[in-house]
PDB file of C-alpha atoms in Angstrom:
ATOM      1  CA  MET A   1     114.017 159.085  34.174  1.00 48.00           C
ATOM      2  CA  ASN A   2     111.461 156.686  34.707  1.00 50.00           C
ATOM      3  CA  LYS A   3     110.098 157.586  37.877  1.00 51.00           C
ATOM      4  CA  ASN A   4     108.256 154.187  38.436  1.00 48.00           C
ATOM      5  CA  VAL A   5     111.244 152.325  38.911  1.00 60.00           C
ATOM      6  CA  ASP A   6     111.005 150.487  42.706  1.00 72.00           C
ATOM      7  CA  LYS A   7     112.269 152.892  45.267  1.00 85.00           C
ATOM      8  CA  LYS A   8     115.125 150.848  47.124  1.00 94.00           C
ATOM      9  CA  LEU A   9     117.028 151.658  50.524  1.00 97.00           C
ATOM     10  CA  ILE A  10     120.237 153.812  48.744  1.00 98.00           C
ATOM     11  CA  SER A  11     122.897 154.376  51.633  1.00 98.00           C
ATOM     12  CA  ILE A  12     124.530 157.595  51.196  1.00 98.00           C
ATOM     13  CA  ILE A  13     127.871 157.451  52.852  1.00 98.00           C
ATOM     14  CA  VAL A  14     129.841 161.166  53.814  1.00 98.00           C
ATOM     15  CA  PRO A  15     132.839 160.980  55.723  1.00 97.00           C
ATOM     16  CA  VAL A  16     133.576 164.256  57.642  1.00 97.00           C
ATOM     17  CA  LEU A  17     136.594 166.010  59.548  1.00 95.00           C
ATOM     18  CA  ASN A  18     136.454 169.300  60.267  1.00 95.00           C
ATOM     19  CA  THR A  19     134.381 170.440  57.175  1.00 95.00           C
ATOM     20  CA  GLU A  20     133.571 174.584  57.516  1.00 94.00           C
ATOM     21  CA  SER A  21     129.824 175.323  58.394  1.00 95.00           C
ATOM     22  CA  PHE A  22     128.943 176.756  55.563  1.00 95.00           C
ATOM     23  CA  PHE A  23     130.264 174.059  52.952  1.00 96.00           C
ATOM     24  CA  LEU A  24     128.766 171.316  55.535  1.00 97.00           C
ATOM     25  CA  ARG A  25     125.633 172.490  55.746  1.00 97.00           C
ATOM     26  CA  LYS A  26     125.350 173.018  51.810  1.00 97.00           C
ATOM     27  CA  CYS A  27     126.153 169.684  51.442  1.00 97.00           C
ATOM     28  CA  LEU A  28     123.638 168.283  54.091  1.00 98.00           C
ATOM     29  CA  GLU A  29     120.453 170.162  52.732  1.00 98.00           C
ATOM     30  CA  SER A  30     120.945 169.329  49.164  1.00 98.00           C
ATOM     31  CA  ILE A  31     120.863 165.776  50.136  1.00 98.00           C
ATOM     32  CA  GLN A  32     118.038 166.618  52.183  1.00 97.00           C
ATOM     33  CA  LYS A  33     115.660 168.380  49.172  1.00 96.00           C
ATOM     34  CA  GLN A  34     116.052 164.907  46.968  1.00 97.00           C
ATOM     35  CA  ASP A  35     113.573 163.971  44.911  1.00 95.00           C
ATOM     36  CA  TYR A  36     114.372 160.617  45.746  1.00 96.00           C
ATOM     37  CA  SER A  37     113.262 160.021  49.454  1.00 91.00           C
ATOM     38  CA  ASN A  38     114.485 156.401  50.896  1.00 96.00           C
ATOM     39  CA  PHE A  39     117.784 156.474  51.740  1.00 98.00           C
ATOM     40  CA  GLU A  40     119.878 156.968  54.715  1.00 98.00           C
ATOM     41  CA  VAL A  41     122.916 159.202  55.124  1.00 98.00           C
ATOM     42  CA  LEU A  42     125.523 158.060  57.178  1.00 98.00           C
ATOM     43  CA  LEU A  43     127.613 160.906  58.451  1.00 98.00           C
ATOM     44  CA  ILE A  44     131.471 159.182  59.302  1.00 98.00           C
ATOM     45  CA  ASP A  45     133.307 161.389  61.563  1.00 97.00           C
ATOM     46  CA  GLY A  46     137.311 161.107  61.475  1.00 95.00           C
ATOM     47  CA  GLY A  47     137.630 163.496  64.428  1.00 95.00           C
ATOM     48  CA  SER A  48     136.019 166.404  64.196  1.00 95.00           C
ATOM     49  CA  ASN A  49     135.922 169.758  65.954  1.00 95.00           C
ATOM     50  CA  ASN A  50     133.310 170.990  68.497  1.00 96.00           C
ATOM     51  CA  GLU A  51     132.149 173.458  65.950  1.00 95.00           C
ATOM     52  CA  CYS A  52     131.273 170.742  62.864  1.00 97.00           C
ATOM     53  CA  LEU A  53     130.181 168.033  65.586  1.00 97.00           C
ATOM     54  CA  SER A  54     127.423 170.542  66.150  1.00 97.00           C
ATOM     55  CA  LEU A  55     126.594 170.780  63.155  1.00 97.00           C
ATOM     56  CA  LEU A  56     126.133 167.358  62.171  1.00 98.00           C
ATOM     57  CA  ARG A  57     124.294 166.574  65.524  1.00 97.00           C
ATOM     58  CA  ASP A  58     121.850 168.982  64.357  1.00 97.00           C
ATOM     59  CA  PHE A  59     120.973 167.108  61.117  1.00 97.00           C
ATOM     60  CA  VAL A  60     120.844 164.083  63.062  1.00 97.00           C
ATOM     61  CA  LYS A  61     118.894 165.402  65.524  1.00 97.00           C
ATOM     62  CA  GLY A  62     116.245 167.120  62.405  1.00 95.00           C
ATOM     63  CA  ASP A  63     116.082 164.043  60.478  1.00 96.00           C
ATOM     64  CA  LYS A  64     115.656 160.605  60.977  1.00 96.00           C
ATOM     65  CA  ARG A  65     117.522 159.253  58.067  1.00 97.00           C
ATOM     66  CA  PHE A  66     120.475 161.255  59.156  1.00 98.00           C
ATOM     67  CA  SER A  67     123.289 159.020  62.032  1.00 98.00           C
ATOM     68  CA  LEU A  68     126.394 159.650  62.759  1.00 98.00           C
ATOM     69  CA  TYR A  69     129.514 157.214  63.941  1.00 98.00           C
ATOM     70  CA  SER A  70     132.912 157.810  64.725  1.00 95.00           C
ATOM     71  CA  SER A  71     136.166 156.744  62.739  1.00 93.00           C
ATOM     72  CA  ASN A  72     139.642 156.854  62.459  1.00 92.00           C
ATOM     73  CA  LYS A  73     140.651 159.735  60.716  1.00 90.00           C
ATOM     74  CA  GLY A  74     141.252 159.192  56.472  1.00 90.00           C
ATOM     75  CA  ALA A  75     138.709 159.063  54.144  1.00 91.00           C
ATOM     76  CA  GLY A  76     139.215 155.510  52.708  1.00 93.00           C
ATOM     77  CA  LEU A  77     138.771 154.376  56.458  1.00 95.00           C
ATOM     78  CA  GLN A  78     135.574 156.588  56.984  1.00 96.00           C
ATOM     79  CA  ARG A  79     134.359 154.960  53.726  1.00 97.00           C
ATOM     80  CA  ASN A  80     135.146 151.805  54.735  1.00 97.00           C
ATOM     81  CA  LYS A  81     133.374 152.079  57.965  1.00 98.00           C
ATOM     82  CA  GLY A  82     130.028 153.672  56.093  1.00 98.00           C
ATOM     83  CA  ILE A  83     130.081 150.554  53.674  1.00 98.00           C
ATOM     84  CA  GLU A  84     130.070 148.362  56.905  1.00 98.00           C
ATOM     85  CA  LEU A  85     127.246 149.867  58.511  1.00 98.00           C
ATOM     86  CA  SER A  86     125.094 150.437  55.330  1.00 98.00           C
ATOM     87  CA  ASN A  87     121.801 149.148  55.656  1.00 98.00           C
ATOM     88  CA  GLY A  88     120.952 149.932  51.612  1.00 97.00           C
ATOM     89  CA  ASP A  89     121.400 147.720  48.487  1.00 97.00           C
ATOM     90  CA  PHE A  90     123.558 150.761  46.631  1.00 98.00           C
ATOM     91  CA  ILE A  91     125.868 152.716  48.182  1.00 98.00           C
ATOM     92  CA  LEU A  92     126.302 156.383  46.924  1.00 98.00           C
ATOM     93  CA  PHE A  93     129.796 157.895  48.259  1.00 97.00           C
ATOM     94  CA  ILE A  94     129.571 161.927  48.489  1.00 97.00           C
ATOM     95  CA  ASP A  95     132.113 164.336  49.816  1.00 95.00           C
ATOM     96  CA  SER A  96     131.189 166.560  52.914  1.00 96.00           C
ATOM     97  CA  ASP A  97     132.180 169.761  50.846  1.00 94.00           C
ATOM     98  CA  ASP A  98     130.511 169.542  47.874  1.00 96.00           C
ATOM     99  CA  HIS A  99     126.608 169.354  46.994  1.00 97.00           C
ATOM    100  CA  ILE A 100     124.210 167.619  44.319  1.00 97.00           C
ATOM    101  CA  SER A 101     121.011 168.400  42.382  1.00 96.00           C
ATOM    102  CA  SER A 102     117.730 167.998  43.450  1.00 96.00           C
ATOM    103  CA  ASN A 103     117.135 165.212  40.939  1.00 97.00           C
ATOM    104  CA  PHE A 104     120.614 163.735  41.759  1.00 97.00           C
ATOM    105  CA  VAL A 105     119.782 160.703  43.362  1.00 97.00           C
ATOM    106  CA  ASN A 106     116.192 159.728  41.900  1.00 97.00           C
ATOM    107  CA  ASP A 107     118.011 159.957  38.064  1.00 97.00           C
ATOM    108  CA  ILE A 108     120.999 158.391  38.824  1.00 97.00           C
ATOM    109  CA  PHE A 109     119.563 155.446  40.573  1.00 97.00           C
ATOM    110  CA  ASN A 110     116.723 154.938  37.758  1.00 97.00           C
ATOM    111  CA  TYR A 111     119.615 155.090  35.118  1.00 97.00           C
ATOM    112  CA  MET A 112     121.563 152.329  36.934  1.00 97.00           C
ATOM    113  CA  ILE A 113     118.088 150.402  36.752  1.00 97.00           C
ATOM    114  CA  ALA A 114     117.431 150.756  33.584  1.00 97.00           C
ATOM    115  CA  ASN A 115     120.370 150.131  31.761  1.00 97.00           C
ATOM    116  CA  ASN A 116     121.581 147.154  34.771  1.00 97.00           C
ATOM    117  CA  PHE A 117     124.557 148.585  35.563  1.00 97.00           C
ATOM    118  CA  ASP A 118     127.023 147.913  38.323  1.00 97.00           C
ATOM    119  CA  ILE A 119     128.294 151.206  38.879  1.00 96.00           C
ATOM    120  CA  VAL A 120     127.304 155.285  37.735  1.00 95.00           C
ATOM    121  CA  ALA A 121     128.933 158.292  37.697  1.00 92.00           C
ATOM    122  CA  PRO A 122     127.252 161.945  37.418  1.00 92.00           C
ATOM    123  CA  ILE A 123     128.419 164.987  35.548  1.00 90.00           C
ATOM    124  CA  MET A 124     130.782 167.224  37.805  1.00 90.00           C
ATOM    125  CA  MET A 125     130.438 170.775  37.778  1.00 92.00           C
ATOM    126  CA  LYS A 126     133.595 172.422  39.388  1.00 92.00           C
ATOM    127  CA  GLU A 127     132.836 175.274  41.927  1.00 93.00           C
ATOM    128  CA  VAL A 128     135.773 178.154  42.667  1.00 92.00           C
ATOM    129  CA  TYR A 129     134.619 179.851  45.808  1.00 93.00           C
ATOM    130  CA  GLU A 130     136.342 182.926  47.505  1.00 90.00           C
ATOM    131  CA  ASN A 131     134.541 183.709  50.894  1.00 86.00           C
ATOM    132  CA  CYS A 132     131.719 181.615  50.386  1.00 88.00           C
ATOM    133  CA  THR A 133     130.525 183.257  46.944  1.00 91.00           C
ATOM    134  CA  VAL A 134     131.189 181.486  43.466  1.00 92.00           C
ATOM    135  CA  VAL A 135     133.869 183.237  41.484  1.00 93.00           C
ATOM    136  CA  LYS A 136     133.966 180.371  38.533  1.00 91.00           C
ATOM    137  CA  SER A 137     132.142 177.704  37.944  1.00 92.00           C
ATOM    138  CA  TYR A 138     132.155 175.195  34.918  1.00 90.00           C
ATOM    139  CA  GLU A 139     131.681 171.657  33.934  1.00 88.00           C
ATOM    140  CA  MET A 140     134.644 168.771  34.282  1.00 81.00           C
ATOM    141  CA  PRO A 141     136.162 167.254  31.367  1.00 69.00           C
ATOM    142  CA  HIS A 142     134.612 164.281  31.087  1.00 70.00           C
ATOM    143  CA  GLU A 143     134.619 161.336  28.467  1.00 71.00           C
ATOM    144  CA  ILE A 144     131.189 159.685  28.360  1.00 66.00           C
ATOM    145  CA  VAL A 145     132.890 156.278  28.522  1.00 77.00           C
ATOM    146  CA  GLU A 146     130.171 153.115  29.198  1.00 87.00           C
ATOM    147  CA  GLY A 147     130.127 149.752  29.089  1.00 91.00           C
ATOM    148  CA  GLU A 148     132.109 146.566  30.363  1.00 92.00           C
ATOM    149  CA  ILE A 149     135.410 147.651  32.978  1.00 91.00           C
ATOM    150  CA  ASN A 150     138.060 145.403  33.338  1.00 89.00           C
ATOM    151  CA  GLU A 151     141.480 145.565  34.559  1.00 86.00           C
ATOM    152  CA  ASN A 152     142.847 145.854  31.198  1.00 84.00           C
ATOM    153  CA  ASN A 153     141.122 148.998  30.516  1.00 85.00           C
ATOM    154  CA  TYR A 154     140.420 150.635  33.417  1.00 87.00           C
ATOM    155  CA  PHE A 155     143.017 153.503  33.186  1.00 84.00           C
ATOM    156  CA  ILE A 156     142.260 154.382  29.198  1.00 77.00           C
ATOM    157  CA  ASN A 157     140.866 157.884  29.474  1.00 61.00           C
ATOM    158  CA  SER A 158     140.947 157.292  33.456  1.00 64.00           C
ATOM    159  CA  THR A 159     141.879 161.178  34.513  1.00 58.00           C
ATOM    160  CA  THR A 160     138.498 162.024  32.544  1.00 59.00           C
ATOM    161  CA  SER A 161     135.846 159.477  32.350  1.00 64.00           C
ATOM    162  CA  GLY A 162     134.885 159.838  36.310  1.00 70.00           C
ATOM    163  CA  ILE A 163     135.864 155.972  36.678  1.00 79.00           C
ATOM    164  CA  THR A 164     139.005 156.522  39.318  1.00 80.00           C
ATOM    165  CA  HIS A 165     137.124 158.992  41.510  1.00 81.00           C
ATOM    166  CA  PRO A 166     134.766 157.214  44.157  1.00 81.00           C
ATOM    167  CA  VAL A 167     131.756 160.092  43.801  1.00 88.00           C
ATOM    168  CA  LYS A 168     129.737 157.161  42.247  1.00 93.00           C
ATOM    169  CA  LEU A 169     126.691 155.414  42.821  1.00 97.00           C
ATOM    170  CA  TYR A 170     127.836 151.736  43.662  1.00 98.00           C
ATOM    171  CA  ARG A 171     125.726 148.160  43.711  1.00 98.00           C
ATOM    172  CA  LYS A 172     126.455 147.185  47.035  1.00 98.00           C
ATOM    173  CA  SER A 173     127.075 143.629  45.680  1.00 97.00           C
ATOM    174  CA  ILE A 174     129.459 144.548  43.250  1.00 97.00           C
ATOM    175  CA  ILE A 175     131.385 145.968  45.671  1.00 97.00           C
ATOM    176  CA  GLY A 176     131.494 143.007  48.282  1.00 97.00           C
ATOM    177  CA  GLU A 177     133.822 142.908  50.688  1.00 97.00           C
ATOM    178  CA  THR A 178     136.385 145.246  48.521  1.00 97.00           C
ATOM    179  CA  ARG A 179     137.321 148.010  50.658  1.00 96.00           C
ATOM    180  CA  LEU A 180     139.490 150.599  50.046  1.00 95.00           C
ATOM    181  CA  PRO A 181     143.039 151.250  50.814  1.00 92.00           C
ATOM    182  CA  ASN A 182     144.324 153.079  53.882  1.00 89.00           C
ATOM    183  CA  LEU A 183     146.025 156.108  51.926  1.00 87.00           C
ATOM    184  CA  ASP A 184     146.171 159.954  52.216  1.00 81.00           C
ATOM    185  CA  ARG A 185     146.209 160.187  48.583  1.00 81.00           C
ATOM    186  CA  GLY A 186     144.808 157.895  45.500  1.00 86.00           C
ATOM    187  CA  GLU A 187     142.610 155.582  47.333  1.00 90.00           C
ATOM    188  CA  ASP A 188     139.490 156.457  45.680  1.00 90.00           C
ATOM    189  CA  MET A 189     141.560 155.610  42.388  1.00 89.00           C
ATOM    190  CA  LEU A 190     143.030 151.985  43.783  1.00 91.00           C
ATOM    191  CA  PHE A 191     139.310 151.327  45.336  1.00 94.00           C
ATOM    192  CA  ASN A 192     137.974 151.370  41.580  1.00 93.00           C
ATOM    193  CA  TYR A 193     140.587 149.699  40.199  1.00 92.00           C
ATOM    194  CA  TYR A 194     139.884 146.633  42.547  1.00 94.00           C
ATOM    195  CA  LEU A 195     136.453 146.615  41.507  1.00 95.00           C
ATOM    196  CA  SER A 196     137.428 146.142  37.563  1.00 92.00           C
ATOM    197  CA  LYS A 197     139.223 142.989  38.502  1.00 92.00           C
ATOM    198  CA  LYS A 198     135.819 141.693  38.648  1.00 91.00           C
ATOM    199  CA  ARG A 199     134.454 143.027  35.801  1.00 92.00           C
ATOM    200  CA  PHE A 200     131.521 146.031  36.139  1.00 95.00           C
ATOM    201  CA  ASN A 201     128.947 147.709  34.122  1.00 96.00           C
ATOM    202  CA  TYR A 202     129.854 151.660  34.085  1.00 94.00           C
ATOM    203  CA  GLY A 203     127.307 154.066  33.194  1.00 93.00           C
ATOM    204  CA  ILE A 204     127.490 158.260  33.132  1.00 92.00           C
ATOM    205  CA  CYS A 205     124.031 159.749  34.041  1.00 93.00           C
ATOM    206  CA  LYS A 206     124.140 162.972  32.181  1.00 92.00           C
ATOM    207  CA  THR A 207     121.402 164.468  33.621  1.00 93.00           C
ATOM    208  CA  THR A 208     122.599 164.644  37.320  1.00 91.00           C
ATOM    209  CA  THR A 209     125.249 167.118  38.477  1.00 92.00           C
ATOM    210  CA  TYR A 210     127.574 166.566  41.571  1.00 95.00           C
ATOM    211  CA  TYR A 211     128.885 170.132  42.678  1.00 95.00           C
ATOM    212  CA  TYR A 212     132.879 169.977  43.618  1.00 93.00           C
ATOM    213  CA  THR A 213     133.879 172.784  45.574  1.00 92.00           C
ATOM    214  CA  SER A 214     137.095 174.331  45.581  1.00 88.00           C
ATOM    215  CA  LYS A 215     138.511 177.436  47.028  1.00 82.00           C
ATOM    216  CA  ILE A 216     140.803 179.874  45.648  1.00 76.00           C
ATOM    217  CA  GLY A 217     144.533 179.529  46.026  1.00 61.00           C
ATOM    218  CA  ALA A 218     143.739 175.405  46.621  1.00 59.00           C
ATOM    219  CA  ASN A 219     146.659 173.292  45.278  1.00 54.00           C
ATOM    220  CA  TYR A 220     146.461 169.250  45.120  1.00 50.00           C
ATOM    221  CA  ALA A 221     150.081 169.741  44.472  1.00 46.00           C
ATOM    222  CA  THR A 222     150.775 171.304  48.386  1.00 50.00           C
ATOM    223  CA  LYS A 223     148.811 169.738  50.520  1.00 57.00           C
ATOM    224  CA  LYS A 224     150.510 167.733  53.130  1.00 66.00           C
ATOM    225  CA  MET A 225     152.941 165.292  52.593  1.00 73.00           C
ATOM    226  CA  ASP A 226     153.917 162.011  54.093  1.00 78.00           C
ATOM    227  CA  PHE A 227     154.999 158.409  53.211  1.00 83.00           C
ATOM    228  CA  SER A 228     151.665 156.975  53.293  1.00 78.00           C
ATOM    229  CA  THR A 229     150.754 160.141  50.934  1.00 79.00           C
ATOM    230  CA  ILE A 230     153.622 158.944  47.939  1.00 87.00           C
ATOM    231  CA  LYS A 231     153.184 155.901  48.403  1.00 89.00           C
ATOM    232  CA  ILE A 232     150.552 155.731  45.848  1.00 89.00           C
ATOM    233  CA  VAL A 233     153.544 156.272  43.151  1.00 92.00           C
ATOM    234  CA  LYS A 234     155.100 152.975  43.759  1.00 93.00           C
ATOM    235  CA  ILE A 235     152.028 151.030  43.771  1.00 91.00           C
ATOM    236  CA  VAL A 236     151.135 152.855  40.096  1.00 91.00           C
ATOM    237  CA  HIS A 237     154.715 152.371  39.121  1.00 95.00           C
ATOM    238  CA  SER A 238     154.024 148.337  40.382  1.00 94.00           C
ATOM    239  CA  LEU A 239     150.929 148.404  38.128  1.00 91.00           C
ATOM    240  CA  ILE A 240     152.560 149.755  34.862  1.00 92.00           C
ATOM    241  CA  ARG A 241     155.005 146.324  35.275  1.00 91.00           C
ATOM    242  CA  LYS A 242     152.105 144.366  36.244  1.00 88.00           C
ATOM    243  CA  HIS A 243     150.483 145.593  33.078  1.00 85.00           C
ATOM    244  CA  LYS A 244     153.202 146.070  30.790  1.00 84.00           C
ATOM    245  CA  ARG A 245     151.762 143.614  28.290  1.00 81.00           C
ATOM    246  CA  ASP A 246     148.072 144.836  28.443  1.00 76.00           C
ATOM    247  CA  ASN A 247     146.012 147.145  26.317  1.00 79.00           C
ATOM    248  CA  LYS A 248     148.741 149.809  24.820  1.00 84.00           C
ATOM    249  CA  GLU A 249     145.237 152.205  25.782  1.00 83.00           C
ATOM    250  CA  ASN A 250     145.103 151.372  29.192  1.00 84.00           C
ATOM    251  CA  LEU A 251     148.965 150.878  29.861  1.00 88.00           C
ATOM    252  CA  ASP A 252     148.997 154.632  28.038  1.00 88.00           C
ATOM    253  CA  GLY A 253     146.271 155.653  30.805  1.00 86.00           C
ATOM    254  CA  LEU A 254     148.348 153.986  33.340  1.00 88.00           C
ATOM    255  CA  ARG A 255     151.491 156.091  32.826  1.00 91.00           C
ATOM    256  CA  LYS A 256     149.643 159.219  32.333  1.00 89.00           C
ATOM    257  CA  THR A 257     148.152 158.458  35.918  1.00 88.00           C
ATOM    258  CA  PHE A 258     152.005 157.678  37.409  1.00 92.00           C
ATOM    259  CA  ASP A 259     153.683 160.733  35.458  1.00 93.00           C
ATOM    260  CA  PHE A 260     150.857 162.910  36.739  1.00 88.00           C
ATOM    261  CA  LEU A 261     151.620 161.610  40.588  1.00 89.00           C
ATOM    262  CA  PHE A 262     155.347 161.412  40.391  1.00 93.00           C
ATOM    263  CA  GLY A 263     155.407 164.820  38.940  1.00 91.00           C
ATOM    264  CA  ASN A 264     153.776 166.476  41.724  1.00 89.00           C
ATOM    265  CA  TYR A 265     155.117 164.306  44.428  1.00 90.00           C
ATOM    266  CA  PHE A 266     159.080 165.223  43.085  1.00 92.00           C
ATOM    267  CA  LYS A 267     158.645 168.289  42.472  1.00 90.00           C
ATOM    268  CA  SER A 268     156.959 168.966  46.048  1.00 89.00           C
ATOM    269  CA  SER A 269     159.639 167.018  47.687  1.00 91.00           C
ATOM    270  CA  ALA A 270     162.143 169.090  45.781  1.00 91.00           C
ATOM    271  CA  SER A 271     161.050 172.494  46.540  1.00 88.00           C
ATOM    272  CA  ARG A 272     160.516 171.555  50.225  1.00 87.00           C
ATOM    273  CA  PHE A 273     164.037 169.853  50.260  1.00 90.00           C
ATOM    274  CA  LYS A 274     162.571 166.924  51.551  1.00 90.00           C
ATOM    275  CA  VAL A 275     165.323 164.611  51.084  1.00 92.00           C
ATOM    276  CA  LEU A 276     164.247 161.630  52.055  1.00 93.00           C
ATOM    277  CA  TYR A 277     161.027 161.507  50.229  1.00 92.00           C
ATOM    278  CA  LEU A 278     163.580 161.798  46.875  1.00 93.00           C
ATOM    279  CA  ILE A 279     165.574 159.080  47.982  1.00 94.00           C
ATOM    280  CA  TYR A 280     162.374 157.085  48.030  1.00 94.00           C
ATOM    281  CA  LEU A 281     161.062 157.910  44.918  1.00 94.00           C
ATOM    282  CA  ILE A 282     164.570 157.164  42.705  1.00 94.00           C
ATOM    283  CA  PRO A 283     163.694 153.899  42.182  1.00 94.00           C
ATOM    284  CA  ASP A 284     160.462 155.130  40.623  1.00 95.00           C
ATOM    285  CA  LYS A 285     161.957 158.052  38.726  1.00 94.00           C
ATOM    286  CA  PHE A 286     163.534 155.792  35.992  1.00 94.00           C
ATOM    287  CA  GLU A 287     160.025 155.069  34.539  1.00 95.00           C
ATOM    288  CA  TYR A 288     159.257 158.824  34.375  1.00 95.00           C
ATOM    289  CA  LEU A 289     162.893 159.750  32.529  1.00 95.00           C
ATOM    290  CA  LYS A 290     161.522 157.518  29.924  1.00 93.00           C
ATOM    291  CA  ARG A 291     159.341 159.935  28.758  1.00 93.00           C
ATOM    292  CA  VAL A 292     160.219 163.501  30.151  1.00 91.00           C
ATOM    293  CA  ARG A 293     162.589 165.754  27.968  1.00 89.00           C
ATOM    294  CA  GLY A 294     164.838 168.783  28.289  1.00 89.00           C
ATOM    295  CA  LYS A 295     164.386 170.695  31.738  1.00 88.00           C
ATOM    296  CA  ARG A 296     161.934 168.414  33.378  1.00 90.00           C
ATOM    297  CA  LYS A 297     164.195 165.519  32.694  1.00 92.00           C
ATOM    298  CA  LEU A 298     167.349 167.720  34.201  1.00 90.00           C
ATOM    299  CA  PHE A 299     165.089 168.338  36.931  1.00 92.00           C
ATOM    300  CA  VAL A 300     164.159 164.632  38.111  1.00 93.00           C
ATOM    301  CA  LEU A 301     168.248 163.872  37.759  1.00 93.00           C
ATOM    302  CA  PHE A 302     169.578 166.672  39.870  1.00 91.00           C
ATOM    303  CA  PRO A 303     166.487 167.728  41.877  1.00 92.00           C
ATOM    304  CA  ILE A 304     168.387 170.094  44.862  1.00 90.00           C
ATOM    305  CA  MET A 305     170.641 171.594  42.946  1.00 89.00           C
ATOM    306  CA  TYR A 306     168.014 172.475  40.267  1.00 86.00           C
ATOM    307  CA  THR A 307     165.785 173.936  42.553  1.00 88.00           C
ATOM    308  CA  ILE A 308     168.627 176.112  44.621  1.00 89.00           C
ATOM    309  CA  ALA A 309     170.168 177.438  40.873  1.00 84.00           C
ATOM    310  CA  LYS A 310     165.701 178.084  40.258  1.00 80.00           C
ATOM    311  CA  ARG A 311     165.213 179.979  43.495  1.00 80.00           C
ATOM    312  CA  LEU A 312     168.724 182.105  43.204  1.00 81.00           C
ATOM    313  CA  PHE A 313     167.782 183.077  39.637  1.00 74.00           C
ATOM    314  CA  SER A 314     164.523 184.218  40.104  1.00 68.00           C
ATOM    315  CA  ARG A 315     165.430 186.074  43.525  1.00 64.00           C
ATOM    316  CA  ASN A 316     168.361 188.020  41.117  1.00 61.00           C
ATOM    317  CA  LYS A 317     165.750 188.707  38.476  1.00 56.00           C
ATOM    318  CA  LYS A 318     163.750 190.574  41.109  1.00 56.00           C
ATOM    319  CA  ASP A 319     166.964 192.468  42.220  1.00 54.00           C
ATOM    320  CA  VAL A 320     167.112 193.835  38.959  1.00 48.00           C
TER     321      VAL A 320
END
């Protein structure tokens, strides 16, 4: 990578909420060790416990590039607060339980400038931990999609191209007044979709590594749910209706995203007998039924009966 690019100020925004000390320290130390030094780190706390806050204050006290701010709870709201407080012309989002390679900021910034990109994503490596030890590590599926992104091609390969997740370097000018919606799930996908309406040049820097961490037994679909959480299903459904005459590949990508979200939340609602959630999702299930067959279709039509029957069958099978 070219080392002679002017070192502009980059604002690194890290939303924090009760992150375990081991992961939080690893995250912040990886930022400190960057080859690129002209950055500010905005730690946006959403109401953490004393142990987490104490660690954050230690980093602020020990490194003048770090500053700590409080915000309402919610990753979207916390990132928005960081955008408002940022002084740099470039924004980089990092999650507080992840970490980055030492060349990350330098290479992703130089790659953006050299190719005149507005947004650049890194290569992502998933690390699965058990008792603070990595037990599995692998590169996450990542289609190398580069060039102009607009709302008519945004959802093409969106699940593997890195376009939908928030871990990227952004020109602050492309963000402008756009902000993340206040949702518990999917706020990053919609944020980048809103940016695609302006059109942006997108690239993927293949020499950088972002380490996305997970724990043994962690499951996206079993996390806490409420109506704010599953609202993303209705939003994506409305986008399908809006884009039904658009590029077929983009529409297929949008449907794939919808099917993933609806399938997870509908299954979770049924398994927990959350009848109100199931009723809330009724208008959306007909979109899902267009593409499912067999047992999945039967389940969506009769979720409670199917769940009860499955549990009884499993119990009887164990008794045999």
